[in-house]
Amino acid sequence: MRISDLSRQSGVPVATIKFYLRERLLPPGQSTGRNQAVYGEKHLRRLLLIRAFTNIGQLDLTSVRELLTAIESDGLPLPAVLEIVGRVLSFPQDTMLGPADDDTNARNDVDAFIDQLGWHVEPDAVSREQLIAVITALRRLGCGCAMDFFTPQAEAASRLAEQELDLLSPEALDRGAAVARGVLLEVALTTLRRMAQQHHVALRYGHVGAGQPS
């Protein structure tokens, strides 16, 4: 297909496709003449991935490049692929609490909580540090809650993680699908929580439209 057809099928403007080509986020097409090339389904899927990662996942191009590299790495095992997805989706390290801000009680409580769940989470995992940062911030804002508040969320997260992994085949791993699910299901989970919250707020307090007084 020509670049105009690729643009039409992917929904990505031609100028943006050319930018991705220059940045090597998209492999070059098969040359058919001076400044002309044809593209195939591989290019279309790559564009759809980039569009999903940037528009829905709200990821920057550096993160997108890292994910695309993981997809292309045929020898990369599934745990390594998912580790890369998790790292990309984590908030930047420079936004984490520094040693002076760390709450020892929050760290101990999170460590004990993870042990209670029986989860295998590395001591230096970014996700562990993120939860510590969240608990610390909540407590300093005066809106903290006991760790058992997070138990139902952890149990639901565990079931969802198992369901997601059940969709994958480590023997014939589709890295594109694994990475796409990792990014998009993260968004879906957050979106469902917001919808559930809207539902229960309406049940408890009555529906109030946007901009309308209660």
CSV table of C-alpha atoms in Angstrom, one decimal:
chain,number,residue,atom,x,y,z
A,1,MET,CA,0.0,0.0,0.0
A,2,ARG,CA,1.1,3.6,-0.6
A,3,ILE,CA,1.8,5.9,2.3
A,4,SER,CA,-1.6,7.6,1.7
A,5,ASP,CA,-3.3,4.2,2.1
A,6,LEU,CA,-1.3,3.5,5.2
A,7,SER,CA,-2.4,6.9,6.6
A,8,ARG,CA,-6.1,6.2,5.8
A,9,GLN,CA,-6.1,2.7,7.4
A,10,SER,CA,-4.2,3.7,10.5
A,11,GLY,CA,-5.7,7.1,11.1
A,12,VAL,CA,-2.2,8.6,11.4
A,13,PRO,CA,-1.5,11.7,9.2
A,14,VAL,CA,1.0,11.3,6.4
A,15,ALA,CA,3.3,14.0,8.0
A,16,THR,CA,3.3,12.0,11.3
A,17,ILE,CA,4.1,8.8,9.4
A,18,LYS,CA,7.1,10.5,7.7
A,19,PHE,CA,8.2,11.7,11.1
A,20,TYR,CA,8.1,8.2,12.5
A,21,LEU,CA,10.1,7.0,9.5
A,22,ARG,CA,12.8,9.7,10.1
A,23,GLU,CA,12.9,8.8,13.8
A,24,ARG,CA,13.2,5.0,12.9
A,25,LEU,CA,10.1,4.2,15.0
A,26,LEU,CA,8.7,2.8,11.8
A,27,PRO,CA,10.8,0.7,9.4
A,28,PRO,CA,11.2,1.9,5.9
A,29,GLY,CA,8.9,0.6,3.2
A,30,GLN,CA,10.0,-1.2,0.1
A,31,SER,CA,11.4,1.3,-2.3
A,32,THR,CA,9.6,1.6,-5.7
A,33,GLY,CA,11.3,4.7,-7.0
A,34,ARG,CA,12.8,8.0,-6.0
A,35,ASN,CA,11.0,9.2,-2.8
A,36,GLN,CA,8.4,6.4,-3.2
A,37,ALA,CA,7.8,3.2,-1.3
A,38,VAL,CA,5.1,0.7,-0.5
A,39,TYR,CA,4.1,-0.6,2.9
A,40,GLY,CA,2.6,-3.7,4.3
A,41,GLU,CA,0.6,-5.1,7.2
A,42,LYS,CA,3.7,-5.0,9.4
A,43,HIS,CA,3.8,-1.2,9.0
A,44,LEU,CA,0.1,-0.9,9.7
A,45,ARG,CA,0.3,-2.9,12.9
A,46,ARG,CA,3.3,-0.9,14.0
A,47,LEU,CA,1.5,2.4,13.4
A,48,LEU,CA,-1.5,1.1,15.4
A,49,LEU,CA,0.7,0.2,18.3
A,50,ILE,CA,2.4,3.6,18.3
A,51,ARG,CA,-0.9,5.3,18.1
A,52,ALA,CA,-2.3,3.2,21.0
A,53,PHE,CA,0.8,3.8,23.1
A,54,THR,CA,0.8,7.6,22.5
A,55,ASN,CA,-2.9,8.4,22.4
A,56,ILE,CA,-4.4,6.0,24.9
A,57,GLY,CA,-1.3,5.1,27.0
A,58,GLN,CA,-0.1,8.7,27.0
A,59,LEU,CA,3.5,7.6,26.6
A,60,ASP,CA,6.3,9.7,25.2
A,61,LEU,CA,8.2,8.6,22.2
A,62,THR,CA,11.2,7.5,24.3
A,63,SER,CA,9.0,5.1,26.1
A,64,VAL,CA,7.4,4.0,22.9
A,65,ARG,CA,10.8,3.3,21.4
A,66,GLU,CA,11.7,1.1,24.4
A,67,LEU,CA,8.5,-0.9,24.0
A,68,LEU,CA,9.0,-1.3,20.3
A,69,THR,CA,12.5,-2.6,20.9
A,70,ALA,CA,11.1,-5.2,23.3
A,71,ILE,CA,8.6,-6.3,20.8
A,72,GLU,CA,11.3,-6.8,18.2
A,73,SER,CA,13.6,-8.7,20.5
A,74,ASP,CA,12.8,-12.3,19.5
A,75,GLY,CA,15.0,-13.8,22.1
A,76,LEU,CA,13.5,-11.8,25.0
A,77,PRO,CA,11.6,-14.1,27.4
A,78,LEU,CA,8.1,-13.2,28.6
A,79,PRO,CA,9.2,-12.1,32.1
A,80,ALA,CA,11.7,-9.7,30.7
A,81,VAL,CA,9.1,-8.3,28.3
A,82,LEU,CA,6.6,-7.6,31.1
A,83,GLU,CA,9.4,-6.1,33.3
A,84,ILE,CA,10.1,-3.6,30.5
A,85,VAL,CA,6.4,-2.7,30.3
A,86,GLY,CA,6.2,-2.3,34.0
A,87,ARG,CA,9.2,0.0,34.1
A,88,VAL,CA,7.9,2.1,31.3
A,89,LEU,CA,4.5,2.5,33.0
A,90,SER,CA,6.0,3.5,36.3
A,91,PHE,CA,6.3,7.1,37.1
A,92,PRO,CA,9.8,8.6,36.7
A,93,GLN,CA,12.4,7.9,39.3
A,94,ASP,CA,13.0,11.6,39.9
A,95,THR,CA,9.5,12.0,41.2
A,96,MET,CA,9.9,9.4,43.9
A,97,LEU,CA,10.4,10.3,47.5
A,98,GLY,CA,14.0,10.9,48.5
A,99,PRO,CA,15.6,9.4,51.6
A,100,ALA,CA,14.7,12.5,53.6
A,101,ASP,CA,11.1,12.1,52.7
A,102,ASP,CA,10.8,8.4,53.2
A,103,ASP,CA,8.4,7.2,55.9
A,104,THR,CA,10.0,4.2,57.7
A,105,ASN,CA,6.6,3.1,59.0
A,106,ALA,CA,5.1,3.2,55.5
A,107,ARG,CA,8.0,1.2,54.2
A,108,ASN,CA,7.7,-1.4,56.9
A,109,ASP,CA,3.9,-1.6,56.4
A,110,VAL,CA,4.2,-2.1,52.7
A,111,ASP,CA,6.9,-4.8,53.1
A,112,ALA,CA,4.7,-6.6,55.6
A,113,PHE,CA,1.6,-6.2,53.3
A,114,ILE,CA,3.5,-7.8,50.4
A,115,ASP,CA,4.7,-10.6,52.6
A,116,GLN,CA,1.1,-11.2,53.9
A,117,LEU,CA,-0.1,-11.4,50.3
A,118,GLY,CA,2.7,-14.0,49.6
A,119,TRP,CA,3.7,-12.0,46.5
A,120,HIS,CA,7.2,-12.4,45.0
A,121,VAL,CA,8.2,-8.7,44.6
A,122,GLU,CA,11.9,-7.8,44.5
A,123,PRO,CA,13.1,-5.6,47.4
A,124,ASP,CA,14.2,-2.8,45.0
A,125,ALA,CA,11.2,-3.1,42.6
A,126,VAL,CA,9.9,0.2,41.4
A,127,SER,CA,6.4,-0.9,42.1
A,128,ARG,CA,7.2,-1.4,45.8
A,129,GLU,CA,8.8,2.0,46.0
A,130,GLN,CA,5.7,3.5,44.3
A,131,LEU,CA,3.3,2.0,46.8
A,132,ILE,CA,5.5,3.3,49.7
A,133,ALA,CA,5.4,6.8,48.1
A,134,VAL,CA,1.6,6.6,47.8
A,135,ILE,CA,1.1,5.5,51.4
A,136,THR,CA,3.6,8.1,52.7
A,137,ALA,CA,1.8,10.9,50.8
A,138,LEU,CA,-1.6,9.8,52.0
A,139,ARG,CA,-0.6,9.8,55.6
A,140,ARG,CA,1.1,13.2,55.4
A,141,LEU,CA,-2.0,14.6,53.8
A,142,GLY,CA,-4.0,13.3,56.7
A,143,CYS,CA,-6.1,11.0,54.5
A,144,GLY,CA,-4.2,7.7,55.1
A,145,CYS,CA,-5.9,4.4,55.7
A,146,ALA,CA,-4.9,1.1,57.2
A,147,MET,CA,-3.1,-1.4,54.9
A,148,ASP,CA,-6.0,-3.8,55.0
A,149,PHE,CA,-7.9,-1.2,52.9
A,150,PHE,CA,-5.8,-2.3,50.0
A,151,THR,CA,-6.4,-6.0,50.4
A,152,PRO,CA,-9.5,-6.2,48.1
A,153,GLN,CA,-7.6,-4.1,45.5
A,154,ALA,CA,-4.6,-6.5,45.7
A,155,GLU,CA,-6.8,-9.5,45.4
A,156,ALA,CA,-8.6,-8.1,42.4
A,157,ALA,CA,-5.2,-7.1,40.8
A,158,SER,CA,-4.0,-10.6,41.3
A,159,ARG,CA,-7.0,-12.1,39.5
A,160,LEU,CA,-6.6,-9.7,36.7
A,161,ALA,CA,-2.9,-10.4,36.4
A,162,GLU,CA,-3.6,-14.1,36.1
A,163,GLN,CA,-6.3,-13.6,33.5
A,164,GLU,CA,-4.0,-11.4,31.4
A,165,LEU,CA,-1.2,-14.0,31.6
A,166,ASP,CA,-3.7,-16.8,30.6
A,167,LEU,CA,-4.1,-14.9,27.3
A,168,LEU,CA,-0.4,-15.3,26.5
A,169,SER,CA,1.6,-18.3,25.2
A,170,PRO,CA,5.2,-18.3,26.3
A,171,GLU,CA,6.0,-21.0,23.7
A,172,ALA,CA,4.7,-18.8,20.8
A,173,LEU,CA,4.9,-15.4,22.4
A,174,ASP,CA,3.3,-12.6,20.5
A,175,ARG,CA,5.4,-9.7,22.0
A,176,GLY,CA,3.2,-7.1,20.3
A,177,ALA,CA,0.1,-8.5,22.0
A,178,ALA,CA,1.8,-8.8,25.3
A,179,VAL,CA,3.1,-5.2,25.3
A,180,ALA,CA,-0.2,-3.8,24.0
A,181,ARG,CA,-2.2,-5.6,26.7
A,182,GLY,CA,0.3,-4.4,29.3
A,183,VAL,CA,-0.3,-0.8,28.3
A,184,LEU,CA,-3.9,-0.7,27.4
A,185,LEU,CA,-5.2,-2.9,30.3
A,186,GLU,CA,-3.5,-0.5,32.7
A,187,VAL,CA,-5.7,2.2,31.3
A,188,ALA,CA,-8.8,0.0,31.3
A,189,LEU,CA,-8.3,-0.8,35.0
A,190,THR,CA,-8.0,2.9,35.9
A,191,THR,CA,-11.0,3.7,33.7
A,192,LEU,CA,-13.2,1.0,35.3
A,193,ARG,CA,-12.3,2.2,38.8
A,194,ARG,CA,-13.4,5.7,37.8
A,195,MET,CA,-16.7,4.4,36.4
A,196,ALA,CA,-17.3,2.3,39.5
A,197,GLN,CA,-16.7,5.4,41.6
A,198,GLN,CA,-19.1,7.4,39.6
A,199,HIS,CA,-21.7,4.7,39.9
A,200,HIS,CA,-21.4,4.4,43.7
A,201,VAL,CA,-21.3,8.1,44.2
A,202,ALA,CA,-24.6,8.4,42.3
A,203,LEU,CA,-26.1,5.6,44.5
A,204,ARG,CA,-25.0,7.2,47.7
A,205,TYR,CA,-25.4,10.9,47.0
A,206,GLY,CA,-27.7,11.1,44.0
A,207,HIS,CA,-26.7,11.9,40.4
A,208,VAL,CA,-25.4,15.5,40.0
A,209,GLY,CA,-24.5,16.5,36.4
A,210,ALA,CA,-21.3,18.4,35.7
A,211,GLY,CA,-21.5,22.0,36.6
A,212,GLN,CA,-24.8,21.6,38.5
A,213,PRO,CA,-25.2,22.4,42.2
A,214,SER,CA,-26.0,19.5,44.5
